[in-house]
Amino acid sequence: MEKQDIGIIDFADGLPLQSGILKVPENLDVLAGWLSKREHRIRVDEQDFPIVNNKEKLSLIHVTASPKKDETRCDAFNRELGSLPISIWNNSSHLTLYVSASSDLKMDEMEVLCKYLNLKKSDADIKWGLGIDKTLGNLISLVIVYSNKK
């Protein structure tokens, strides 16, 4: 398999915390390990990244969404997704979303999120991961791994 660059960008409340470049496939375990150590404790491995077989750049964004007064968790989630760069939606063919909250997302919440993503990127290959992190309180943690066509 040919080496490819993976750009990692970690955002929390819009502030960049960490960045770096990894080589695939030699350092794919580093990316998987890094994701697994995040506060939402999501387990990932190489099979979670089918896009590394393509000649596409892989990027990662991490944001947290905090509901404002009279706002639901889904509204906060959609607000944060709406504030992400448009290039994520326009230039990506694969999206992998890891969602964490202090309690399980309800079916109606999942339906709202799925509808929103289908409107944004209905032709993308979207994979979901859900996790529980009691330390998040009222926050929702979003980790988006996406491929860049350009």
Short mmCIF file of C-alpha atoms in Angstrom, two decimals:
data_model
loop_
_atom_site.label_atom_id
_atom_site.label_comp_id
_atom_site.label_asym_id
_atom_site.label_seq_id
_atom_site.Cartn_x
_atom_site.Cartn_y
_atom_site.Cartn_z
CA MET A 1 0.00 0.00 0.00
CA GLU A 2 1.28 3.47 -0.88
CA LYS A 3 2.05 5.94 1.90
CA GLN A 4 -0.45 8.75 2.36
CA ASP A 5 -0.46 11.79 4.60
CA ILE A 6 -3.05 12.05 7.35
CA GLY A 7 -3.52 15.55 8.70
CA ILE A 8 -4.80 15.58 12.27
CA ILE A 9 -6.46 18.71 13.62
CA ASP A 10 -8.07 18.65 17.05
CA PHE A 11 -10.56 21.39 17.91
CA ALA A 12 -12.27 21.92 21.25
CA ASP A 13 -14.70 24.84 21.27
CA GLY A 14 -13.11 26.03 18.03
CA LEU A 15 -9.59 26.36 19.44
CA PRO A 16 -6.82 24.31 17.81
CA LEU A 17 -5.15 22.07 20.39
CA GLN A 18 -3.01 19.67 18.40
CA SER A 19 -1.86 19.09 14.85
CA GLY A 20 0.50 16.77 13.06
CA ILE A 21 1.11 14.60 10.02
CA LEU A 22 1.14 10.80 10.08
CA LYS A 23 2.03 8.31 7.36
CA VAL A 24 -0.36 5.54 6.34
CA PRO A 25 -0.28 2.61 6.86
CA GLU A 26 2.81 2.68 9.12
CA ASN A 27 1.30 5.09 11.63
CA LEU A 28 -2.37 4.22 11.35
CA ASP A 29 -2.14 2.61 14.79
CA VAL A 30 -0.97 6.00 16.13
CA LEU A 31 -4.12 7.66 14.81
CA ALA A 32 -6.29 4.85 16.17
CA GLY A 33 -4.52 5.08 19.54
CA TRP A 34 -4.88 8.84 19.63
CA LEU A 35 -8.62 8.62 18.99
CA SER A 36 -9.01 5.84 21.54
CA LYS A 37 -7.36 7.97 24.25
CA ARG A 38 -9.70 10.93 23.76
CA GLU A 39 -12.08 11.63 26.60
CA HIS A 40 -14.93 9.83 24.88
CA ARG A 41 -12.90 6.59 24.87
CA ILE A 42 -13.86 5.35 21.43
CA ARG A 43 -12.13 2.20 20.23
CA VAL A 44 -10.99 2.36 16.63
CA ASP A 45 -8.73 0.28 14.44
CA GLU A 46 -7.59 0.04 10.82
CA GLN A 47 -10.87 -1.37 9.50
CA ASP A 48 -12.57 1.84 10.68
CA PHE A 49 -10.62 3.76 8.05
CA PRO A 50 -11.50 2.26 4.64
CA ILE A 51 -10.54 5.52 2.96
CA VAL A 52 -6.82 4.96 3.55
CA ASN A 53 -6.87 2.70 0.50
CA ASN A 54 -7.82 5.70 -1.63
CA LYS A 55 -5.51 8.51 -2.68
CA GLU A 56 -7.29 11.01 -0.49
CA LYS A 57 -6.04 13.15 2.37
CA LEU A 58 -7.60 12.22 5.71
CA SER A 59 -8.40 14.94 8.25
CA LEU A 60 -9.87 14.99 11.73
CA ILE A 61 -11.81 17.66 13.61
CA HIS A 62 -12.93 17.48 17.23
CA VAL A 63 -15.52 19.90 18.59
CA THR A 64 -17.77 20.01 21.62
CA ALA A 65 -21.36 21.24 21.51
CA SER A 66 -22.99 22.76 24.56
CA PRO A 67 -26.75 23.44 24.44
CA LYS A 68 -27.67 27.06 25.05
CA LYS A 69 -30.71 28.02 27.14
CA ASP A 70 -33.86 26.37 25.72
CA GLU A 71 -31.77 24.46 23.14
CA THR A 72 -31.81 20.67 22.77
CA ARG A 73 -28.69 18.53 22.47
CA CYS A 74 -29.50 17.98 18.78
CA ASP A 75 -29.86 21.70 18.16
CA ALA A 76 -26.44 22.26 19.72
CA PHE A 77 -24.99 19.40 17.66
CA ASN A 78 -26.47 20.78 14.43
CA ARG A 79 -25.28 24.30 15.28
CA GLU A 80 -21.71 23.04 15.67
CA LEU A 81 -21.91 20.99 12.46
CA GLY A 82 -23.28 24.07 10.68
CA SER A 83 -20.29 26.14 11.81
CA LEU A 84 -17.73 23.73 10.34
CA PRO A 85 -15.92 24.74 7.14
CA ILE A 86 -18.04 24.16 4.05
CA SER A 87 -15.11 22.31 2.45
CA ILE A 88 -15.79 19.35 4.75
CA TRP A 89 -19.18 18.88 3.12
CA ASN A 90 -18.19 19.87 -0.42
CA ASN A 91 -14.87 18.05 -0.80
CA SER A 92 -15.31 14.83 1.16
CA SER A 93 -16.56 11.47 -0.01
CA HIS A 94 -16.30 9.65 3.34
CA LEU A 95 -17.30 10.89 6.78
CA THR A 96 -16.76 9.00 10.02
CA LEU A 97 -18.52 10.56 13.01
CA TYR A 98 -17.88 9.63 16.62
CA VAL A 99 -20.51 11.12 18.93
CA SER A 100 -20.18 11.08 22.72
CA ALA A 101 -22.46 12.40 25.41
CA SER A 102 -23.04 11.77 29.11
CA SER A 103 -26.13 9.71 28.26
CA ASP A 104 -27.31 7.71 25.26
CA LEU A 105 -28.71 9.61 22.30
CA LYS A 106 -32.42 8.90 21.93
CA MET A 107 -33.93 7.63 18.69
CA ASP A 108 -35.58 10.97 17.93
CA GLU A 109 -32.20 12.68 18.44
CA MET A 110 -30.53 10.23 16.07
CA GLU A 111 -33.28 10.85 13.50
CA VAL A 112 -32.69 14.62 13.65
CA LEU A 113 -28.94 14.16 13.27
CA CYS A 114 -29.28 11.74 10.36
CA LYS A 115 -31.69 14.05 8.54
CA TYR A 116 -29.31 16.97 9.00
CA LEU A 117 -26.35 15.00 7.65
CA ASN A 118 -28.35 13.69 4.70
CA LEU A 119 -29.21 17.27 3.78
CA LYS A 120 -25.56 18.32 4.06
CA LYS A 121 -23.94 15.35 2.36
CA SER A 122 -26.39 12.77 1.08
CA ASP A 123 -23.87 11.25 -1.35
CA ALA A 124 -21.13 10.65 1.23
CA ASP A 125 -20.25 7.32 2.80
CA ILE A 126 -21.08 8.11 6.45
CA LYS A 127 -20.10 5.85 9.36
CA TRP A 128 -21.24 6.48 12.92
CA GLY A 129 -19.72 5.67 16.28
CA LEU A 130 -21.50 6.42 19.56
CA GLY A 131 -20.04 6.44 23.04
CA ILE A 132 -20.88 7.42 26.61
CA ASP A 133 -18.63 9.75 28.59
CA LYS A 134 -20.09 10.71 31.98
CA THR A 135 -17.52 13.51 32.36
CA LEU A 136 -19.09 15.49 29.48
CA GLY A 137 -22.07 16.68 31.53
CA ASN A 138 -24.34 18.65 29.19
CA LEU A 139 -21.79 18.66 26.33
CA ILE A 140 -21.76 16.54 23.20
CA SER A 141 -18.36 15.59 21.81
CA LEU A 142 -17.99 15.31 18.03
CA VAL A 143 -15.03 13.75 16.28
CA ILE A 144 -15.26 13.92 12.49
CA VAL A 145 -12.78 12.02 10.33
CA TYR A 146 -13.17 12.91 6.68
CA SER A 147 -11.41 12.43 3.38
CA ASN A 148 -10.51 15.27 1.06
CA LYS A 149 -10.97 14.82 -2.66
CA LYS A 150 -8.65 17.79 -3.25
#
